[in-house]
PDB file of C-alpha atoms in Angstrom:
ATOM      1  CA  MET B   1     -11.156  16.629 -20.220  1.00  0.00           C
ATOM      2  CA  ILE B   2     -10.037  18.584 -17.146  1.00  0.00           C
ATOM      3  CA  THR B   3     -12.552  21.277 -16.148  1.00  0.00           C
ATOM      4  CA  THR B   4     -13.373  23.643 -13.284  1.00  0.00           C
ATOM      5  CA  ASP B   5     -16.997  23.950 -14.453  1.00  0.00           C
ATOM      6  CA  LEU B   6     -19.484  22.008 -12.336  1.00  0.00           C
ATOM      7  CA  LYS B   7     -22.281  22.165 -14.918  1.00  0.00           C
ATOM      8  CA  PRO B   8     -21.013  19.502 -17.389  1.00  0.00           C
ATOM      9  CA  VAL B   9     -19.852  17.341 -14.469  1.00  0.00           C
ATOM     10  CA  ILE B  10     -23.343  17.413 -12.931  1.00  0.00           C
ATOM     11  CA  GLU B  11     -24.897  16.680 -16.324  1.00  0.00           C
ATOM     12  CA  THR B  12     -22.568  13.711 -16.860  1.00  0.00           C
ATOM     13  CA  LEU B  13     -23.362  12.279 -13.413  1.00  0.00           C
ATOM     14  CA  ASN B  14     -27.105  12.770 -13.926  1.00  0.00           C
ATOM     15  CA  ASN B  15     -26.737  10.806 -17.177  1.00  0.00           C
ATOM     16  CA  ASP B  16     -25.377   7.864 -15.161  1.00  0.00           C
ATOM     17  CA  ASP B  17     -21.790   8.276 -16.315  1.00  0.00           C
ATOM     18  CA  VAL B  18     -18.541   8.478 -14.338  1.00  0.00           C
ATOM     19  CA  VAL B  19     -16.260  11.491 -13.655  1.00  0.00           C
ATOM     20  CA  GLY B  20     -13.049  12.282 -11.782  1.00  0.00           C
ATOM     21  CA  ILE B  21     -13.487  14.389  -8.624  1.00  0.00           C
ATOM     22  CA  PRO B  22     -11.075  16.045  -6.181  1.00  0.00           C
ATOM     23  CA  THR B  23     -11.082  15.370  -2.453  1.00  0.00           C
ATOM     24  CA  GLU B  24      -8.677  16.337   0.314  1.00  0.00           C
ATOM     25  CA  THR B  25      -7.287  12.776   0.304  1.00  0.00           C
ATOM     26  CA  VAL B  26      -6.882  11.594  -3.312  1.00  0.00           C
ATOM     27  CA  TYR B  27      -8.884  12.081  -6.516  1.00  0.00           C
ATOM     28  CA  GLY B  28     -11.911   9.812  -6.900  1.00  0.00           C
ATOM     29  CA  LEU B  29     -13.649   8.017  -9.771  1.00  0.00           C
ATOM     30  CA  ALA B  30     -17.241   8.978  -9.044  1.00  0.00           C
ATOM     31  CA  GLY B  31     -20.728   7.907 -10.083  1.00  0.00           C
ATOM     32  CA  ASN B  32     -24.282   7.621  -8.756  1.00  0.00           C
ATOM     33  CA  ALA B  33     -24.092   5.300  -5.748  1.00  0.00           C
ATOM     34  CA  TYR B  34     -27.750   4.302  -6.152  1.00  0.00           C
ATOM     35  CA  LYS B  35     -27.364   3.187  -9.784  1.00  0.00           C
ATOM     36  CA  GLU B  36     -25.930  -0.314 -10.163  1.00  0.00           C
ATOM     37  CA  SER B  37     -25.077   0.135 -13.861  1.00  0.00           C
ATOM     38  CA  THR B  38     -23.033   3.264 -13.029  1.00  0.00           C
ATOM     39  CA  VAL B  39     -21.247   1.473 -10.204  1.00  0.00           C
ATOM     40  CA  GLU B  40     -20.444  -1.303 -12.690  1.00  0.00           C
ATOM     41  CA  LYS B  41     -18.752   1.296 -14.928  1.00  0.00           C
ATOM     42  CA  ILE B  42     -16.510   2.320 -12.022  1.00  0.00           C
ATOM     43  CA  PHE B  43     -15.435  -1.287 -11.411  1.00  0.00           C
ATOM     44  CA  ASN B  44     -14.787  -1.830 -15.119  1.00  0.00           C
ATOM     45  CA  LEU B  45     -12.795   1.398 -15.578  1.00  0.00           C
ATOM     46  CA  LYS B  46     -10.605   0.626 -12.561  1.00  0.00           C
ATOM     47  CA  LYS B  47     -10.377  -3.108 -13.335  1.00  0.00           C
ATOM     48  CA  ARG B  48     -11.255  -3.486  -9.666  1.00  0.00           C
ATOM     49  CA  PRO B  49     -12.025  -6.931  -8.189  1.00  0.00           C
ATOM     50  CA  ALA B  50     -15.739  -7.420  -7.491  1.00  0.00           C
ATOM     51  CA  PHE B  51     -15.015  -8.410  -3.871  1.00  0.00           C
ATOM     52  CA  ASN B  52     -13.478  -5.001  -3.040  1.00  0.00           C
ATOM     53  CA  PRO B  53     -16.122  -2.503  -1.804  1.00  0.00           C
ATOM     54  CA  LEU B  54     -16.384   1.201  -2.683  1.00  0.00           C
ATOM     55  CA  ILE B  55     -16.705   4.291  -0.480  1.00  0.00           C
ATOM     56  CA  VAL B  56     -19.925   6.311  -0.678  1.00  0.00           C
ATOM     57  CA  HIS B  57     -19.506  10.102  -0.419  1.00  0.00           C
ATOM     58  CA  ILE B  58     -22.288  12.233   1.066  1.00  0.00           C
ATOM     59  CA  ALA B  59     -22.752  16.022   1.263  1.00  0.00           C
ATOM     60  CA  SER B  60     -23.022  16.322   5.060  1.00  0.00           C
ATOM     61  CA  PRO B  61     -23.460  14.218   8.217  1.00  0.00           C
ATOM     62  CA  GLU B  62     -27.220  14.845   7.993  1.00  0.00           C
ATOM     63  CA  PHE B  63     -27.320  12.525   4.945  1.00  0.00           C
ATOM     64  CA  LEU B  64     -25.813   9.592   6.858  1.00  0.00           C
ATOM     65  CA  THR B  65     -29.187   8.079   7.757  1.00  0.00           C
ATOM     66  CA  GLN B  66     -30.085   7.951   4.041  1.00  0.00           C
ATOM     67  CA  VAL B  67     -27.358   5.372   3.383  1.00  0.00           C
ATOM     68  CA  ALA B  68     -26.773   3.699   6.776  1.00  0.00           C
ATOM     69  CA  THR B  69     -28.852   2.299   9.633  1.00  0.00           C
ATOM     70  CA  ASP B  70     -28.359   1.108  13.243  1.00  0.00           C
ATOM     71  CA  ILE B  71     -25.547   3.629  13.639  1.00  0.00           C
ATOM     72  CA  PRO B  72     -23.447   3.115  16.821  1.00  0.00           C
ATOM     73  CA  SER B  73     -23.023   6.041  19.219  1.00  0.00           C
ATOM     74  CA  ASN B  74     -19.252   6.017  18.656  1.00  0.00           C
ATOM     75  CA  ALA B  75     -19.855   6.463  14.923  1.00  0.00           C
ATOM     76  CA  HIS B  76     -21.857   9.610  15.656  1.00  0.00           C
ATOM     77  CA  LEU B  77     -19.030  10.871  17.895  1.00  0.00           C
ATOM     78  CA  LEU B  78     -16.440  10.300  15.167  1.00  0.00           C
ATOM     79  CA  ALA B  79     -18.586  11.904  12.471  1.00  0.00           C
ATOM     80  CA  GLU B  80     -19.116  14.946  14.682  1.00  0.00           C
ATOM     81  CA  ALA B  81     -15.385  15.206  15.389  1.00  0.00           C
ATOM     82  CA  PHE B  82     -13.946  14.602  11.917  1.00  0.00           C
ATOM     83  CA  TRP B  83     -16.522  15.266   9.160  1.00  0.00           C
ATOM     84  CA  PRO B  84     -16.059  16.723   6.665  1.00  0.00           C
ATOM     85  CA  GLY B  85     -12.662  15.057   6.609  1.00  0.00           C
ATOM     86  CA  PRO B  86     -10.502  12.015   5.856  1.00  0.00           C
ATOM     87  CA  LEU B  87     -12.440   9.473   7.916  1.00  0.00           C
ATOM     88  CA  THR B  88     -14.598   6.704   6.412  1.00  0.00           C
ATOM     89  CA  LEU B  89     -17.059   4.820   8.618  1.00  0.00           C
ATOM     90  CA  VAL B  90     -18.227   1.269   7.825  1.00  0.00           C
ATOM     91  CA  LEU B  91     -21.860   0.917   8.915  1.00  0.00           C
ATOM     92  CA  ASN B  92     -24.920  -1.246   8.278  1.00  0.00           C
ATOM     93  CA  LYS B  93     -26.282  -0.235   4.879  1.00  0.00           C
ATOM     94  CA  LYS B  94     -29.723   0.916   3.818  1.00  0.00           C
ATOM     95  CA  ASN B  95     -31.424  -1.162   1.101  1.00  0.00           C
ATOM     96  CA  GLN B  96     -31.103   1.517  -1.598  1.00  0.00           C
ATOM     97  CA  ILE B  97     -27.316   1.052  -1.617  1.00  0.00           C
ATOM     98  CA  PRO B  98     -26.741  -1.673  -4.253  1.00  0.00           C
ATOM     99  CA  ASP B  99     -24.870  -4.803  -3.231  1.00  0.00           C
ATOM    100  CA  ARG B 100     -22.395  -4.016  -6.036  1.00  0.00           C
ATOM    101  CA  VAL B 101     -21.189  -0.980  -4.052  1.00  0.00           C
ATOM    102  CA  THR B 102     -20.593  -3.031  -0.915  1.00  0.00           C
ATOM    103  CA  ALA B 103     -19.246  -6.176  -2.631  1.00  0.00           C
ATOM    104  CA  GLY B 104     -22.286  -8.068  -1.343  1.00  0.00           C
ATOM    105  CA  LYS B 105     -21.665  -7.158   2.287  1.00  0.00           C
ATOM    106  CA  PRO B 106     -24.398  -5.803   4.583  1.00  0.00           C
ATOM    107  CA  THR B 107     -22.207  -2.796   5.428  1.00  0.00           C
ATOM    108  CA  VAL B 108     -21.409   0.403   3.533  1.00  0.00           C
ATOM    109  CA  ALA B 109     -18.264   2.564   3.758  1.00  0.00           C
ATOM    110  CA  VAL B 110     -19.269   6.240   3.903  1.00  0.00           C
ATOM    111  CA  ARG B 111     -17.692   9.648   4.448  1.00  0.00           C
ATOM    112  CA  VAL B 112     -18.112  13.399   3.953  1.00  0.00           C
ATOM    113  CA  PRO B 113     -15.139  14.667   1.894  1.00  0.00           C
ATOM    114  CA  ASN B 114     -13.488  17.951   2.842  1.00  0.00           C
ATOM    115  CA  HIS B 115     -13.111  19.686  -0.518  1.00  0.00           C
ATOM    116  CA  PRO B 116     -15.204  22.784  -1.294  1.00  0.00           C
ATOM    117  CA  LEU B 117     -15.765  21.942  -4.964  1.00  0.00           C
ATOM    118  CA  THR B 118     -16.853  18.371  -4.306  1.00  0.00           C
ATOM    119  CA  LEU B 119     -19.074  19.407  -1.387  1.00  0.00           C
ATOM    120  CA  GLU B 120     -20.740  21.907  -3.716  1.00  0.00           C
ATOM    121  CA  LEU B 121     -21.109  19.172  -6.333  1.00  0.00           C
ATOM    122  CA  LEU B 122     -22.683  16.764  -3.829  1.00  0.00           C
ATOM    123  CA  SER B 123     -25.113  19.455  -2.650  1.00  0.00           C
ATOM    124  CA  LYS B 124     -26.407  19.808  -6.225  1.00  0.00           C
ATOM    125  CA  LEU B 125     -26.991  16.089  -6.803  1.00  0.00           C
ATOM    126  CA  ALA B 126     -30.006  14.000  -5.806  1.00  0.00           C
ATOM    127  CA  PHE B 127     -27.782  11.031  -4.927  1.00  0.00           C
ATOM    128  CA  PRO B 128     -24.538  10.236  -3.095  1.00  0.00           C
ATOM    129  CA  LEU B 129     -21.393   9.365  -5.052  1.00  0.00           C
ATOM    130  CA  ALA B 130     -19.622   6.024  -4.994  1.00  0.00           C
ATOM    131  CA  ALA B 131     -15.975   6.952  -5.514  1.00  0.00           C
ATOM    132  CA  PRO B 132     -12.854   4.829  -5.127  1.00  0.00           C
ATOM    133  CA  SER B 133      -9.488   6.394  -5.969  1.00  0.00           C
ATOM    134  CA  ALA B 134      -9.245   7.405  -9.641  1.00  0.00           C
ATOM    135  CA  ASN B 135      -6.505   5.015 -10.713  1.00  0.00           C
ATOM    136  CA  PRO B 136      -6.333   1.533 -12.245  1.00  0.00           C
ATOM    137  CA  PHE B 137      -6.587  -1.047  -9.479  1.00  0.00           C
ATOM    138  CA  GLY B 138      -3.353  -1.531  -7.542  1.00  0.00           C
ATOM    139  CA  SER B 139      -1.462   1.450  -8.998  1.00  0.00           C
ATOM    140  CA  ILE B 140      -0.348   4.714  -7.346  1.00  0.00           C
ATOM    141  CA  SER B 141      -3.257   6.853  -6.178  1.00  0.00           C
ATOM    142  CA  PRO B 142      -3.753  10.206  -7.982  1.00  0.00           C
ATOM    143  CA  THR B 143      -3.329  13.504  -6.133  1.00  0.00           C
ATOM    144  CA  THR B 144      -3.796  15.830  -9.138  1.00  0.00           C
ATOM    145  CA  ALA B 145      -6.295  16.038 -11.991  1.00  0.00           C
ATOM    146  CA  ALA B 146      -3.387  15.446 -14.394  1.00  0.00           C
ATOM    147  CA  HIS B 147      -2.668  12.082 -12.716  1.00  0.00           C
ATOM    148  CA  VAL B 148      -6.287  11.042 -13.369  1.00  0.00           C
ATOM    149  CA  GLN B 149      -6.174  12.254 -16.971  1.00  0.00           C
ATOM    150  CA  GLY B 150      -2.925  10.347 -17.478  1.00  0.00           C
ATOM    151  CA  TYR B 151      -4.494   7.125 -16.240  1.00  0.00           C
ATOM    152  CA  PHE B 152      -7.821   7.235 -18.090  1.00  0.00           C
ATOM    153  CA  LYS B 153      -7.300   9.658 -21.012  1.00  0.00           C
ATOM    154  CA  GLY B 154     -10.390   9.422 -23.281  1.00  0.00           C
ATOM    155  CA  ASP B 155     -12.262   6.984 -21.038  1.00  0.00           C
ATOM    156  CA  LEU B 156     -13.441   9.821 -18.773  1.00  0.00           C
ATOM    157  CA  LYS B 157     -15.467  12.719 -20.156  1.00  0.00           C
ATOM    158  CA  PHE B 158     -14.533  15.035 -17.293  1.00  0.00           C
ATOM    159  CA  VAL B 159     -12.088  15.363 -14.424  1.00  0.00           C
ATOM    160  CA  LEU B 160     -13.032  18.162 -12.035  1.00  0.00           C
ATOM    161  CA  GLU B 161      -9.942  20.292 -11.335  1.00  0.00           C
ATOM    162  CA  GLY B 162      -9.576  20.896  -7.615  1.00  0.00           C
ATOM    163  CA  GLY B 163      -5.828  21.444  -7.310  1.00  0.00           C
ATOM    164  CA  PRO B 164      -3.353  19.131  -5.568  1.00  0.00           C
ATOM    165  CA  CYS B 165      -4.899  17.107  -2.728  1.00  0.00           C
ATOM    166  CA  LEU B 166      -4.235  18.732   0.653  1.00  0.00           C
ATOM    167  CA  ARG B 167      -3.796  15.447   2.556  1.00  0.00           C
ATOM    168  CA  GLY B 168      -2.394  13.230  -0.193  1.00  0.00           C
ATOM    169  CA  LEU B 169      -3.276   9.888   1.450  1.00  0.00           C
ATOM    170  CA  GLU B 170      -6.536   7.937   1.377  1.00  0.00           C
ATOM    171  CA  SER B 171      -9.048   8.279   4.205  1.00  0.00           C
ATOM    172  CA  THR B 172      -8.696   6.302   7.410  1.00  0.00           C
ATOM    173  CA  ILE B 173     -11.384   3.595   7.602  1.00  0.00           C
ATOM    174  CA  VAL B 174     -13.084   2.585  10.850  1.00  0.00           C
ATOM    175  CA  GLY B 175     -15.779  -0.066  11.302  1.00  0.00           C
ATOM    176  CA  PHE B 176     -17.549  -1.275  14.426  1.00  0.00           C
ATOM    177  CA  ASP B 177     -17.974  -4.473  16.406  1.00  0.00           C
ATOM    178  CA  GLY B 178     -21.117  -3.422  18.235  1.00  0.00           C
ATOM    179  CA  ASN B 179     -20.039   0.005  19.489  1.00  0.00           C
ATOM    180  CA  GLN B 180     -16.323  -0.896  19.566  1.00  0.00           C
ATOM    181  CA  PRO B 181     -14.357   0.883  16.791  1.00  0.00           C
ATOM    182  CA  VAL B 182     -12.136  -1.281  14.566  1.00  0.00           C
ATOM    183  CA  LEU B 183      -9.461   0.225  12.300  1.00  0.00           C
ATOM    184  CA  TYR B 184      -9.629  -1.337   8.819  1.00  0.00           C
ATOM    185  CA  ARG B 185      -7.247   1.031   7.010  1.00  0.00           C
ATOM    186  CA  HIS B 186      -4.595   3.469   8.182  1.00  0.00           C
ATOM    187  CA  GLY B 187      -5.070   6.777   6.394  1.00  0.00           C
ATOM    188  CA  ALA B 188      -4.813  10.549   6.410  1.00  0.00           C
ATOM    189  CA  LEU B 189      -6.342  10.773   9.897  1.00  0.00           C
ATOM    190  CA  ALA B 190      -3.911   9.338  12.440  1.00  0.00           C
ATOM    191  CA  LEU B 191      -5.124   6.534  14.703  1.00  0.00           C
ATOM    192  CA  GLU B 192      -3.984   8.563  17.708  1.00  0.00           C
ATOM    193  CA  GLU B 193      -6.469  11.330  16.811  1.00  0.00           C
ATOM    194  CA  ILE B 194      -9.344   8.845  16.623  1.00  0.00           C
ATOM    195  CA  GLU B 195      -8.431   7.310  19.983  1.00  0.00           C
ATOM    196  CA  LYS B 196      -8.608  10.762  21.610  1.00  0.00           C
ATOM    197  CA  VAL B 197     -12.338  10.737  20.790  1.00  0.00           C
ATOM    198  CA  VAL B 198     -13.429   7.105  21.338  1.00  0.00           C
ATOM    199  CA  GLY B 199     -10.638   5.478  23.343  1.00  0.00           C
ATOM    200  CA  LYS B 200      -8.754   2.339  22.327  1.00  0.00           C
ATOM    201  CA  VAL B 201      -9.370   1.143  18.765  1.00  0.00           C
ATOM    202  CA  SER B 202      -8.643  -2.438  17.691  1.00  0.00           C
ATOM    203  CA  VAL B 203      -6.706  -2.875  14.427  1.00  0.00           C
ATOM    204  CA  LYS B 204      -7.539  -5.247  11.568  1.00  0.00           C
ATOM    205  CA  THR B 205      -5.902  -3.906   8.410  1.00  0.00           C
ATOM    206  CA  LYS B 206      -5.297  -6.964   6.177  1.00  0.00           C
ATOM    207  CA  ASN B 207      -7.763  -9.213   4.380  1.00  0.00           C
ATOM    208  CA  ASP B 208      -7.036 -10.559   0.891  1.00  0.00           C
ATOM    209  CA  GLU B 209     -10.137 -12.721   0.468  1.00  0.00           C
ATOM    210  CA  SER B 210     -13.151 -10.711   1.598  1.00  0.00           C
ATOM    211  CA  PRO B 211     -12.087  -7.222   2.712  1.00  0.00           C
ATOM    212  CA  ASN B 212     -14.505  -5.265   4.893  1.00  0.00           C
ATOM    213  CA  ALA B 213     -13.235  -2.018   3.399  1.00  0.00           C
ATOM    214  CA  PRO B 214     -11.068  -0.716   0.540  1.00  0.00           C
ATOM    215  CA  GLY B 215      -7.283  -0.763   0.915  1.00  0.00           C
ATOM    216  CA  MET B 216      -7.026  -4.010   2.906  1.00  0.00           C
ATOM    217  CA  LEU B 217      -5.386  -6.110   0.166  1.00  0.00           C
ATOM    218  CA  SER B 218      -1.714  -7.017   0.655  1.00  0.00           C
ATOM    219  CA  ARG B 219      -0.622  -5.497  -2.675  1.00  0.00           C
ATOM    220  CA  HIS B 220      -1.841  -2.008  -3.472  1.00  0.00           C
ATOM    221  CA  TYR B 221      -0.673   1.558  -4.274  1.00  0.00           C
ATOM    222  CA  ALA B 222       2.217   0.200  -6.350  1.00  0.00           C
ATOM    223  CA  PRO B 223       4.547   1.887  -8.867  1.00  0.00           C
ATOM    224  CA  LYS B 224       5.388  -0.024 -12.053  1.00  0.00           C
ATOM    225  CA  THR B 225       9.078   0.367 -11.158  1.00  0.00           C
ATOM    226  CA  ALA B 226      10.581  -2.232  -8.798  1.00  0.00           C
ATOM    227  CA  THR B 227      10.686  -0.738  -5.293  1.00  0.00           C
ATOM    228  CA  LEU B 228      12.727  -1.576  -2.193  1.00  0.00           C
ATOM    229  CA  LEU B 229      12.239  -0.395   1.387  1.00  0.00           C
ATOM    230  CA  SER B 230      15.419   0.276   3.317  1.00  0.00           C
ATOM    231  CA  LYS B 231      16.379   1.302   6.852  1.00  0.00           C
ATOM    232  CA  ASN B 232      19.695   2.526   5.401  1.00  0.00           C
ATOM    233  CA  PRO B 233      19.021   3.926   1.901  1.00  0.00           C
ATOM    234  CA  VAL B 234      22.635   5.043   1.311  1.00  0.00           C
ATOM    235  CA  LYS B 235      23.953   1.538   2.031  1.00  0.00           C
ATOM    236  CA  THR B 236      21.250   0.035  -0.199  1.00  0.00           C
ATOM    237  CA  LEU B 237      22.162   2.489  -2.969  1.00  0.00           C
ATOM    238  CA  SER B 238      25.773   1.290  -2.893  1.00  0.00           C
ATOM    239  CA  LYS B 239      24.604  -2.274  -3.558  1.00  0.00           C
ATOM    240  CA  HIS B 240      22.836  -1.161  -6.750  1.00  0.00           C
ATOM    241  CA  SER B 241      25.476   1.148  -8.228  1.00  0.00           C
ATOM    242  CA  ASN B 242      25.170  -0.567 -11.626  1.00  0.00           C
ATOM    243  CA  LYS B 243      21.475   0.333 -11.890  1.00  0.00           C
ATOM    244  CA  LYS B 244      19.478   3.434 -12.693  1.00  0.00           C
ATOM    245  CA  VAL B 245      18.097   4.197  -9.245  1.00  0.00           C
ATOM    246  CA  GLY B 246      15.721   6.797  -7.823  1.00  0.00           C
ATOM    247  CA  LEU B 247      15.651   7.646  -4.129  1.00  0.00           C
ATOM    248  CA  LEU B 248      12.537   8.555  -2.158  1.00  0.00           C
ATOM    249  CA  SER B 249      13.674  10.396   0.993  1.00  0.00           C
ATOM    250  CA  PHE B 250      11.760  11.575   4.056  1.00  0.00           C
ATOM    251  CA  GLN B 251      14.360  14.355   4.491  1.00  0.00           C
ATOM    252  CA  LYS B 252      17.216  15.212   2.156  1.00  0.00           C
ATOM    253  CA  ILE B 253      20.161  12.806   2.120  1.00  0.00           C
ATOM    254  CA  GLU B 254      23.557  14.106   1.006  1.00  0.00           C
ATOM    255  CA  LEU B 255      24.748  11.813  -1.789  1.00  0.00           C
ATOM    256  CA  SER B 256      28.221  11.443  -3.274  1.00  0.00           C
ATOM    257  CA  ASN B 257      26.693  10.368  -6.588  1.00  0.00           C
ATOM    258  CA  GLY B 258      25.061  13.447  -8.101  1.00  0.00           C
ATOM    259  CA  LYS B 259      23.386  11.358 -10.806  1.00  0.00           C
ATOM    260  CA  ILE B 260      20.925   9.750  -8.388  1.00  0.00           C
ATOM    261  CA  HIS B 261      17.498  11.368  -8.691  1.00  0.00           C
ATOM    262  CA  GLN B 262      16.219  12.104  -5.194  1.00  0.00           C
ATOM    263  CA  GLU B 263      12.639  13.052  -4.276  1.00  0.00           C
ATOM    264  CA  VAL B 264      12.577  14.757  -0.857  1.00  0.00           C
ATOM    265  CA  LEU B 265       9.194  14.543   0.866  1.00  0.00           C
ATOM    266  CA  SER B 266       9.784  17.108   3.623  1.00  0.00           C
ATOM    267  CA  ALA B 267      12.783  19.380   4.112  1.00  0.00           C
ATOM    268  CA  GLU B 268      11.606  20.037   7.683  1.00  0.00           C
ATOM    269  CA  GLY B 269      10.909  16.398   8.566  1.00  0.00           C
ATOM    270  CA  SER B 270       7.138  16.930   8.806  1.00  0.00           C
ATOM    271  CA  LEU B 271       5.072  13.742   8.518  1.00  0.00           C
ATOM    272  CA  GLU B 272       2.060  15.777   7.341  1.00  0.00           C
ATOM    273  CA  GLU B 273       4.072  17.388   4.530  1.00  0.00           C
ATOM    274  CA  ALA B 274       5.641  14.047   3.591  1.00  0.00           C
ATOM    275  CA  ALA B 275       2.201  12.397   3.431  1.00  0.00           C
ATOM    276  CA  LYS B 276       0.884  15.152   1.175  1.00  0.00           C
ATOM    277  CA  ASN B 277       3.837  14.708  -1.204  1.00  0.00           C
ATOM    278  CA  LEU B 278       4.236  10.906  -1.151  1.00  0.00           C
ATOM    279  CA  TYR B 279       2.124   9.810  -4.127  1.00  0.00           C
ATOM    280  CA  ALA B 280       3.117  12.739  -6.348  1.00  0.00           C
ATOM    281  CA  ALA B 281       6.791  11.908  -5.712  1.00  0.00           C
ATOM    282  CA  LEU B 282       6.178   8.234  -6.518  1.00  0.00           C
ATOM    283  CA  HIS B 283       4.430   9.245  -9.748  1.00  0.00           C
ATOM    284  CA  ARG B 284       7.472  11.341 -10.784  1.00  0.00           C
ATOM    285  CA  LEU B 285       9.940   8.564  -9.963  1.00  0.00           C
ATOM    286  CA  ASP B 286       7.804   6.015 -11.781  1.00  0.00           C
ATOM    287  CA  GLN B 287       7.958   8.107 -14.955  1.00  0.00           C
ATOM    288  CA  ARG B 288      11.778   8.333 -15.038  1.00  0.00           C
ATOM    289  CA  ASP B 289      12.419   4.912 -16.608  1.00  0.00           C
ATOM    290  CA  LEU B 290      14.352   3.692 -13.566  1.00  0.00           C
ATOM    291  CA  ASP B 291      15.488   0.171 -12.737  1.00  0.00           C
ATOM    292  CA  LEU B 292      14.735   0.628  -9.054  1.00  0.00           C
ATOM    293  CA  ILE B 293      13.153   2.967  -6.495  1.00  0.00           C
ATOM    294  CA  ILE B 294      14.614   2.898  -2.980  1.00  0.00           C
ATOM    295  CA  ALA B 295      12.268   4.179  -0.267  1.00  0.00           C
ATOM    296  CA  PRO B 296      12.710   4.699   3.484  1.00  0.00           C
ATOM    297  CA  TYR B 297      10.848   3.467   6.509  1.00  0.00           C
ATOM    298  CA  PHE B 298       9.068   6.368   8.202  1.00  0.00           C
ATOM    299  CA  PRO B 299       8.820   7.004  11.963  1.00  0.00           C
ATOM    300  CA  ASP B 300       6.218   4.480  13.112  1.00  0.00           C
ATOM    301  CA  TYR B 301       3.643   6.837  14.616  1.00  0.00           C
ATOM    302  CA  GLY B 302       0.951   9.188  13.343  1.00  0.00           C
ATOM    303  CA  LEU B 303       0.976   9.522   9.570  1.00  0.00           C
ATOM    304  CA  GLY B 304       4.300   7.662   9.510  1.00  0.00           C
ATOM    305  CA  LYS B 305       2.305   4.481  10.241  1.00  0.00           C
ATOM    306  CA  THR B 306       0.094   5.198   7.229  1.00  0.00           C
ATOM    307  CA  MET B 307       3.044   5.812   4.906  1.00  0.00           C
ATOM    308  CA  ASN B 308       4.766   2.635   6.115  1.00  0.00           C
ATOM    309  CA  ASP B 309       1.522   0.748   5.446  1.00  0.00           C
ATOM    310  CA  ARG B 310       1.296   2.138   1.898  1.00  0.00           C
ATOM    311  CA  MET B 311       4.932   1.391   1.066  1.00  0.00           C
ATOM    312  CA  GLN B 312       4.724  -2.143   2.498  1.00  0.00           C
ATOM    313  CA  ARG B 313       1.749  -2.844   0.210  1.00  0.00           C
ATOM    314  CA  ALA B 314       3.494  -1.172  -2.744  1.00  0.00           C
ATOM    315  CA  ILE B 315       6.441  -3.595  -2.633  1.00  0.00           C
ATOM    316  CA  GLN B 316       4.375  -6.805  -2.399  1.00  0.00           C
ATOM    317  CA  LYS B 317       4.549  -9.081  -5.444  1.00  0.00           C
TER     318      LYS B 317
END
């Protein structure tokens, strides 16, 4: 059930059950991060591999020391610069965080989300929330409450309605080698913005066997419909004229075939607007019973890097 009322959501969480919550990035599947049986429900609902850790959401930076320890100075700098916001930090965990949350690793992924309703929710709970994206493992992330409801239907008592996600891409994830920041996942906060605060960041964004953070698996974020990436979408379209094709476009492309369904991510060519619209557009294309989705490469900087990362993972078999 989709609701704007915090009361039944709080009650459900206090009863060790799972709910859908809005954030500025994507909607999350949330439960008590301290309760292993609740965390198990999240993994089971998502059909998520046990080796893939979850992100813990806290109400404010002041709560960081309740879930993490031995925090590097650069982590404090990044938290001060970007929290609440779409940045997750991977830090040494406190003992009260169950190993199930961290996939058995000694580190925990943690952030302060930037959504007023979820911040209010967190402030009224006696525990942080473990919350991966609210979608079955590997599928397109949800950016509306309706997406979550469509995925889980009667399996979730409540999805908290917070409107469309303002960022539309998952959080950027940064860990540390000593005090040296390491990028584990491109996300809604551009790498360039992070480097303005802490200098050069090393990049390690793929690990299929024992990921240090969510979103590092080669295949992820995928539509059910077969998807191709193309540097020349019009030329690629002409090669598939016998198929029912949908086109995902950064900016509008003038097409001679008016029957092609085109989803335009940004009329103005804004990477921020395109990022916000990406998953919702993929959801719509995926529901059109197409043979094929053709998607572009984005400019390889800022949020374009993140969108290229997501689309590369979406097309992996």
